[in-house]
Coordinates of C-alpha atoms and ligand atoms in Angstrom, one line a residue:
X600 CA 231.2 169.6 -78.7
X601 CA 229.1 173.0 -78.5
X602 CA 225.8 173.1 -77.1
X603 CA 223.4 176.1 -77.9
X604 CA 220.0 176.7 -75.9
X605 CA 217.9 178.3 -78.1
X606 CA 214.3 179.7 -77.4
X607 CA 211.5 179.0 -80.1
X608 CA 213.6 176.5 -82.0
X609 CA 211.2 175.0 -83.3
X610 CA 209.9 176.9 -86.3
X611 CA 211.0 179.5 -88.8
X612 CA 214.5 181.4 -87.9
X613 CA 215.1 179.1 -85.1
X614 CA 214.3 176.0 -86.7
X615 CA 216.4 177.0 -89.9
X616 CA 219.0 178.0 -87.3
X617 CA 219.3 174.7 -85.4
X618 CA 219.1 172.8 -88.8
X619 CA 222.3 174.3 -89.3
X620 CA 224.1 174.0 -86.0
X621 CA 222.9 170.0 -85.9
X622 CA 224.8 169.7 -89.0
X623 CA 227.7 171.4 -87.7
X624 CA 227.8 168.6 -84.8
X625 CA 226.5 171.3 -82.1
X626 CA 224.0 170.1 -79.5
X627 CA 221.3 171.9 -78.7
X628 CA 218.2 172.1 -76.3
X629 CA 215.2 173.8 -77.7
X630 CA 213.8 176.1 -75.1
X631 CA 209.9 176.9 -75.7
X632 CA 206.7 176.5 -75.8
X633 CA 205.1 173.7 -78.0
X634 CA 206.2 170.5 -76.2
X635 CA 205.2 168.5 -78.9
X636 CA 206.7 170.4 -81.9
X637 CA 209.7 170.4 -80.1
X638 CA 209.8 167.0 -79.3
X639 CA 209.3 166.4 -83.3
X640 CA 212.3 168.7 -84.2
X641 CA 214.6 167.4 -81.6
X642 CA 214.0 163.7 -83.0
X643 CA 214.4 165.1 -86.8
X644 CA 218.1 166.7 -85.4
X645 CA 218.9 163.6 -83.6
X646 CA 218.0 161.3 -86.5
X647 CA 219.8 163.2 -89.2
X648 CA 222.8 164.0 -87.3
X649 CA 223.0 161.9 -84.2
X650 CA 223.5 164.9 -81.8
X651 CA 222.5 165.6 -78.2
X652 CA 218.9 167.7 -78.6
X653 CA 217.0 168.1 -75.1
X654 CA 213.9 169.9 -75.1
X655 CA 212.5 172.9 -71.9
X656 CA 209.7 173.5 -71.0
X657 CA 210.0 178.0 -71.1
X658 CA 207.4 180.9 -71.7
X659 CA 209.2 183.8 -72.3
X660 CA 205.9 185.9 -71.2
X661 CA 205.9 184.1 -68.1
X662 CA 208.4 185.0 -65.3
X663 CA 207.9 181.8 -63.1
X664 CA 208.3 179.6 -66.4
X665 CA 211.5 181.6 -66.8
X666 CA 212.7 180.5 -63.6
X667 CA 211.2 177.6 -63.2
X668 CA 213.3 176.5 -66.9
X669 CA 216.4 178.0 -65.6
X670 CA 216.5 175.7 -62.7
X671 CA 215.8 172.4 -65.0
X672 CA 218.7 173.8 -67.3
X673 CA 220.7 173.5 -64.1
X674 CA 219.8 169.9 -63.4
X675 CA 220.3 169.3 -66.9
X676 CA 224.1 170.0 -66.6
X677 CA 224.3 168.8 -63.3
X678 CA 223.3 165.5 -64.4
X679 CA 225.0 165.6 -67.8
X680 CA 222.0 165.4 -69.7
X681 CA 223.1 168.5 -71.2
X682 CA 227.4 168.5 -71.4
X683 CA 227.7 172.6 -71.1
X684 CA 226.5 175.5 -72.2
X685 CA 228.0 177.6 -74.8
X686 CA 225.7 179.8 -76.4
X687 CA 222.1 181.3 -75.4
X688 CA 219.6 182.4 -78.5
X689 CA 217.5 184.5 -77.9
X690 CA 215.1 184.5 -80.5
X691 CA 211.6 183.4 -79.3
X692 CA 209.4 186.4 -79.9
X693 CA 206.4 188.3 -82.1
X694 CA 204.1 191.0 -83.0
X695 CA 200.9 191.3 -81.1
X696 CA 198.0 192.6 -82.8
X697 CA 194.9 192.9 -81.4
X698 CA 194.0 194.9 -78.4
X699 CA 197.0 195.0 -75.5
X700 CA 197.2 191.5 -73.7
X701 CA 199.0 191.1 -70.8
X702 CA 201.7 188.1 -68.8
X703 CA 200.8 186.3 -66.3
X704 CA 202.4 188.9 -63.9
X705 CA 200.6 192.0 -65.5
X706 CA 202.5 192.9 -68.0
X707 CA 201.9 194.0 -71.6
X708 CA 202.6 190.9 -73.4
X709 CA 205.2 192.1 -76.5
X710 CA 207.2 193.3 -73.8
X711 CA 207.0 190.9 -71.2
X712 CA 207.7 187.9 -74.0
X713 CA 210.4 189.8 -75.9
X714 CA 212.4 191.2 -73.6
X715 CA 211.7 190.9 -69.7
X716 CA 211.6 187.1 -70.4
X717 CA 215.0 186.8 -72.2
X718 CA 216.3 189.4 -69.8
X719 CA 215.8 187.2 -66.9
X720 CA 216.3 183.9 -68.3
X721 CA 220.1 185.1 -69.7
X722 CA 220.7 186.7 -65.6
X723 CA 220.2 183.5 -64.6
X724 CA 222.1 181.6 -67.4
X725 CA 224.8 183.6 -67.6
X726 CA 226.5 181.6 -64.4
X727 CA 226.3 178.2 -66.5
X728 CA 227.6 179.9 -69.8
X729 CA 231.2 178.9 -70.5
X730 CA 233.7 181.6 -70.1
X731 CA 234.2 181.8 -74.1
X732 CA 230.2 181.6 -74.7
X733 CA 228.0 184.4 -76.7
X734 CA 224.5 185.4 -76.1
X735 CA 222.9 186.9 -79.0
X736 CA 219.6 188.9 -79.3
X737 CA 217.4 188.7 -82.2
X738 CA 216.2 192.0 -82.9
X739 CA 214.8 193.7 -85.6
X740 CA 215.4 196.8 -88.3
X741 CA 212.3 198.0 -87.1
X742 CA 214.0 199.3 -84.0
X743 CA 215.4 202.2 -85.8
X744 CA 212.7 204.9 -86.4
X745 CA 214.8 206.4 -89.0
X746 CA 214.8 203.0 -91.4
X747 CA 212.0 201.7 -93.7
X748 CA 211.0 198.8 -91.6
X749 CA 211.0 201.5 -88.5
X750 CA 208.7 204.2 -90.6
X751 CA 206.1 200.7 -92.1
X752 CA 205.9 199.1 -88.9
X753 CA 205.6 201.7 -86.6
X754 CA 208.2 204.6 -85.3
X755 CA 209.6 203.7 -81.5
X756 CA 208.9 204.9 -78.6
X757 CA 211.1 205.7 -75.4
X758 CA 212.4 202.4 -74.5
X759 CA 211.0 203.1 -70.6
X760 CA 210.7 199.9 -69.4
X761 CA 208.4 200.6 -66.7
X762 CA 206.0 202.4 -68.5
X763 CA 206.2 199.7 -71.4
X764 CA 205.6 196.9 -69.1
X765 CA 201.8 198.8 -67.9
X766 CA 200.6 199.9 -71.5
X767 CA 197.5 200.5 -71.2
X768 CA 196.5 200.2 -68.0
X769 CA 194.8 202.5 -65.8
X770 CA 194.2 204.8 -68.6
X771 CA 197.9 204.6 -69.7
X772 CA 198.0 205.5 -73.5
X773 CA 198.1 202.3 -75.3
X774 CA 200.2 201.9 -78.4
X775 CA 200.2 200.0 -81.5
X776 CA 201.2 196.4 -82.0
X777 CA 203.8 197.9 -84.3
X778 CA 205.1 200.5 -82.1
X779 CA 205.2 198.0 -78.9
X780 CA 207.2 195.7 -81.4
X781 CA 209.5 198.2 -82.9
X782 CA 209.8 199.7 -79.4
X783 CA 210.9 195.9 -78.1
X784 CA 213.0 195.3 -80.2
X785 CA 214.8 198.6 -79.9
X786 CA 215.3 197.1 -76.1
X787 CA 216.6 194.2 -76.9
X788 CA 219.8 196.1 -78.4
X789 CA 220.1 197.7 -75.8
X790 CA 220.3 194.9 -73.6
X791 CA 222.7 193.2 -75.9
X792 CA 225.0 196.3 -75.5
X793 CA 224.4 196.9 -72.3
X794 CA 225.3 193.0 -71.3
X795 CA 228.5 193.8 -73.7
X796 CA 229.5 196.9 -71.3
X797 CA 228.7 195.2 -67.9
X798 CA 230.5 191.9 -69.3
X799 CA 234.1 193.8 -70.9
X800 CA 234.0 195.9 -67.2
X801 CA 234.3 192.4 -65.2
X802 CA 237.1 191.5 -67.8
X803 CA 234.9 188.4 -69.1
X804 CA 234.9 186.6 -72.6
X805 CA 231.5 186.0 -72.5
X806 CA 230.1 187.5 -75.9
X807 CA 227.3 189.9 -76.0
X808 CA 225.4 190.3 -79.9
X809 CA 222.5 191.6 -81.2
X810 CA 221.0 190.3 -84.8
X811 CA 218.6 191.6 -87.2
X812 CA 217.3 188.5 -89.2
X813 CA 215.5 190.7 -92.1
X814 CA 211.8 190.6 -93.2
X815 CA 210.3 186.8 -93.8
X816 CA 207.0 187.0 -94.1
X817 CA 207.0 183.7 -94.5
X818 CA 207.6 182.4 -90.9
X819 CA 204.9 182.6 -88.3
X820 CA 205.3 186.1 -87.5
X821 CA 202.9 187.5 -89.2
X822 CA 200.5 184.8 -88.0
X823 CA 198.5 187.3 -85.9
X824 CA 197.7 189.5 -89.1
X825 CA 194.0 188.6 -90.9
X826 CA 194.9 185.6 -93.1
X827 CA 194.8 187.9 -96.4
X828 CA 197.8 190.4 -95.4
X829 CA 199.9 187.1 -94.5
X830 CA 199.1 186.2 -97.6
X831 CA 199.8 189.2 -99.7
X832 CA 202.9 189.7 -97.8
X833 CA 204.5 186.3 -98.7
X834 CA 204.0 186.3 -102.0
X835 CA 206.8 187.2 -104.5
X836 CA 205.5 190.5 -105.8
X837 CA 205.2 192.0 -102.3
X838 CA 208.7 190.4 -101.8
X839 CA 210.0 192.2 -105.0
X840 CA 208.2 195.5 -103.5
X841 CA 209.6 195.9 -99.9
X842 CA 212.9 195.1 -101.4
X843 CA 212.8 198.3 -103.7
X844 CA 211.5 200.2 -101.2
X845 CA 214.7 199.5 -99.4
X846 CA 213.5 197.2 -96.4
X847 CA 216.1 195.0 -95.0
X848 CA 215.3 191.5 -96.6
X849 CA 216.6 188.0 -96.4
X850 CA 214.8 184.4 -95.7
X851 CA 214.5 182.2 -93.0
X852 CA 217.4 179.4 -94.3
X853 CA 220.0 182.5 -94.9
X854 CA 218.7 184.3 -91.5
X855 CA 218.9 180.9 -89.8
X856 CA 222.4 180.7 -90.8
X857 CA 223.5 183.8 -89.9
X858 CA 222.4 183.4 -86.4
X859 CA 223.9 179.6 -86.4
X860 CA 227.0 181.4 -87.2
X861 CA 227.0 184.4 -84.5
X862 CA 226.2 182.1 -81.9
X863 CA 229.0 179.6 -82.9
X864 CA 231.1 180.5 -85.5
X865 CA 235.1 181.5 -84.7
X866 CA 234.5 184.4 -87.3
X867 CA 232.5 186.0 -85.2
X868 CA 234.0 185.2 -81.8
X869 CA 235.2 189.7 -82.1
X870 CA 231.6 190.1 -82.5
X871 CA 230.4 191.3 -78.9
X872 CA 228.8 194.7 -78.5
X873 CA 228.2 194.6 -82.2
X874 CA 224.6 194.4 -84.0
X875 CA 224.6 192.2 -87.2
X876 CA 221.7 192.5 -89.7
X877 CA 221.0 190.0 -92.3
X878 CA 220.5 191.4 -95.4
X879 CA 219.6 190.2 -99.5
X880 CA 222.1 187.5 -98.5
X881 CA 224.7 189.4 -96.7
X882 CA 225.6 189.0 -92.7
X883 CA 227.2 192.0 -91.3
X884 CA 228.4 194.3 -88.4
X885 CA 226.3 197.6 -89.3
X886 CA 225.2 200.7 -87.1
X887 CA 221.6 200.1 -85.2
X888 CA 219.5 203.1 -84.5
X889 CA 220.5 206.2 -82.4
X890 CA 219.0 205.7 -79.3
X891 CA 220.2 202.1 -79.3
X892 CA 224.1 203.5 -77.9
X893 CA 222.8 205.7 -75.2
X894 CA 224.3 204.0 -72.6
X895 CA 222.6 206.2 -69.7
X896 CA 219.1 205.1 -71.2
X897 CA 220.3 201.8 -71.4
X898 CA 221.9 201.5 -67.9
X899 CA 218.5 202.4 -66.7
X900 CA 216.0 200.0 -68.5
X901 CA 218.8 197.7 -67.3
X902 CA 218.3 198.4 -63.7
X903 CA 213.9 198.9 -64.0
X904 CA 213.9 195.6 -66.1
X905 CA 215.9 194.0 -62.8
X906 CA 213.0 195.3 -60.3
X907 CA 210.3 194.3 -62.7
X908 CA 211.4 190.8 -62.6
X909 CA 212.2 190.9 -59.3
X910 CA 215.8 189.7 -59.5
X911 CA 216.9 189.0 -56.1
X912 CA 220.2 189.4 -55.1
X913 CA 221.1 185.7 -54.9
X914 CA 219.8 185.3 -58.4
X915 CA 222.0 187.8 -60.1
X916 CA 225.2 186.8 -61.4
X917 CA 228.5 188.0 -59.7
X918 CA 229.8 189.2 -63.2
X919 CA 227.3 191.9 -63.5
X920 CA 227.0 192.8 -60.2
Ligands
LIG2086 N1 210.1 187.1 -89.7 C1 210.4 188.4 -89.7 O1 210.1 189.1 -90.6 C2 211.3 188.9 -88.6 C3 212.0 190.1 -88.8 C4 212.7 190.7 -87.7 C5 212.8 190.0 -86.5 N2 212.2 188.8 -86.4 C6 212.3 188.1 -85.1 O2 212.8 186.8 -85.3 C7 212.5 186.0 -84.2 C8 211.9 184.7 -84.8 O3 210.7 185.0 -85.5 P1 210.2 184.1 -86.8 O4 210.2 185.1 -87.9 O5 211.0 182.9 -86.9 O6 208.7 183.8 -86.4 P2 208.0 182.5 -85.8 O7 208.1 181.4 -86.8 O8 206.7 182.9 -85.3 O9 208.9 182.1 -84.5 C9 208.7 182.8 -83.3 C10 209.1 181.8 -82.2 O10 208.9 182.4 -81.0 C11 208.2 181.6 -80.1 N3 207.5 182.3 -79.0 C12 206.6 183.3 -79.2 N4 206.2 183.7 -78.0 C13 206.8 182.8 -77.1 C14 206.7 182.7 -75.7 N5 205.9 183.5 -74.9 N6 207.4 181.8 -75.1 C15 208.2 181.0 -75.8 N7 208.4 181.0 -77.1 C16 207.6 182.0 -77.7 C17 207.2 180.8 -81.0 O11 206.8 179.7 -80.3 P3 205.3 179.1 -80.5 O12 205.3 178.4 -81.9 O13 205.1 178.2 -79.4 O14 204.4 180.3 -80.6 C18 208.1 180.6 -82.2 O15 208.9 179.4 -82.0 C19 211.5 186.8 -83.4 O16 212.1 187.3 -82.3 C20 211.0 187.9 -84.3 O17 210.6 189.0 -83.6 C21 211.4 188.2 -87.4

């Protein structure tokens, strides 16, 4: 039997998502941070389909939380409270409106949760993933400047990680929640193909995907929006409207289902180096943004998101070294 980590399982995407998976007979362990809604979904799973759901204590924003939940997954499958790994999610991750926040080691908080987080938790997964297991990234269609969700929620900018990481500060230019989120986003396919690239050169069949769930206003993302625009935006009308205006639509059970799948499913088991988008009810392969297959760009937000976390040379996996 399969077992899938996932980060923020326990609500919209994810929790669709791991509804699925439970049913499928897949274990899971819900990687976040809301002990006690976690602990509720992991009895619902267990109840309804007797599977193996442990729960981890992880914020993505937090690089010590990162680490310190990577060494628990360890003991985990050291003790066999977890049987093996075979998939890593990673689909914890928002919108931050308001003026620029920042992690608990200084940096801006869209990127430090979205990306540096995942980036270091799957460097120090990636030894305990089996040698057929798939990664996947949840993106987003706002990552491409040049689609609707891009132009609406803000166009990207370059995917620098060091100078994303200190937005804002000391009288850096700060940028919109949107633009930090398309911009994030935008990184996170690059990571996926850049893990792709680094895993195909070491001969691995570890799988590296990136996924677009669609617009759902109707999960918490929007929860840091004033309470009427969540409103507005989750009502059928404004549904019916960002579908005509051709933004990439879908809904959290369809989503959640498409991501169950990429993460487990045999049809997707040639789907590394690929980025799937969810779409009206449609999963498939379909080109991301430009910038998104420049692999020098890549390479380098690859190496400045390793010093930013400060990925020591014992922590970083033989495969991509
Ligand atoms: N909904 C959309 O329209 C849409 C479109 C494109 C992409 N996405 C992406 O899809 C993914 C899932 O979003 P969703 O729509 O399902 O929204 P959601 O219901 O708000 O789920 C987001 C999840 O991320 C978790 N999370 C946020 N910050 C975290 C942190 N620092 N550490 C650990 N977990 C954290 C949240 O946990 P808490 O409950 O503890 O905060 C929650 O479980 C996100 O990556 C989002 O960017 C969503």
């Amino acid at each position: 039997m399969a077992t899938v980590l996932i980060t923020g399982g326990h609500s919209g995407i994810g929790l669709a998502a791991v509804r699925v998976l439970a049913a499928e007979n897949v274990d899971l362990v819900l990687a976040g941070r809301s002990p006690d809604r976690m602990r509720a979904v992991a009895d619902e799973l267990r109840a309804a389909h007797g599977v193996r759901v442990s729960t981890l204590a992880l914020d993505t924003s937090s690089l010590t939380s990162v680490r310190t939940a990577a060494g628990q997954l360890g003991r985990m499958l050291a003790d066999g409270e977890v049987a093996s790994l075979d998939a890593i999610a990673c689909n914890a991750g928002g919108r931050f409106d308001g003026p620029v926040t920042y992690s608990p080691e200084g940096y801006e908080t869209t990127f430090a949760t979205n990306c540096l987080g995942h980036f270091l938790l799957v460097e120090l997964l990636l030894p305990h993933l089996s040698d057929d297991g798939r990664v996947v990234y949840t993106s987003s269609s706002t990552h491409d400047p040049d689609s609707m969700d891009g132009r609406m929620v803000g166009a990207v900018v370059e995917p620098d990680a060091t100078t994303l990481a200190t937005i804002g500060r000391d009288g850096a230019k700060a940028l919109s929640a949107g633009k930090r989120y398309s911009t994030s986003k935008l990184c996170t396919v690059m990571y996926a193909y850049e893990l792709d690239r680094r895993l195909r050169r070491a001969g691995s069949g570890i799988s590296s995907i990136a996924f677009d769930p669609g617009s759902i206003p109707d999960t918490g993302f929007l929860r840091g929006m004033p309470k009427p625009v969540q409103w507005l935006s989750a009502t059928s009308a404004m549904k019916w409207v960002t579908k005509r205006i051709g933004a990439i639509t879908s809904t959290a059970e369809f989503s959640g289902a498409s991501l169950a799948a990429l993460a487990v499913s045999p049809e997707h088991a040639g789907g590394s180096g690929k980025y799937f988008q969810a779409n009206a009810g449609t999963l498939a392969a379909v080109r991301s943004a430009r910038l998104s297959y420049d692999e020098q760009r890549a390479g380098k937000l690859w190496d400045d998101s390793k010093r930013l976390v400060a990925l020591t040379s014992a922590e970083e996996p033989a495969l991509l070294r």
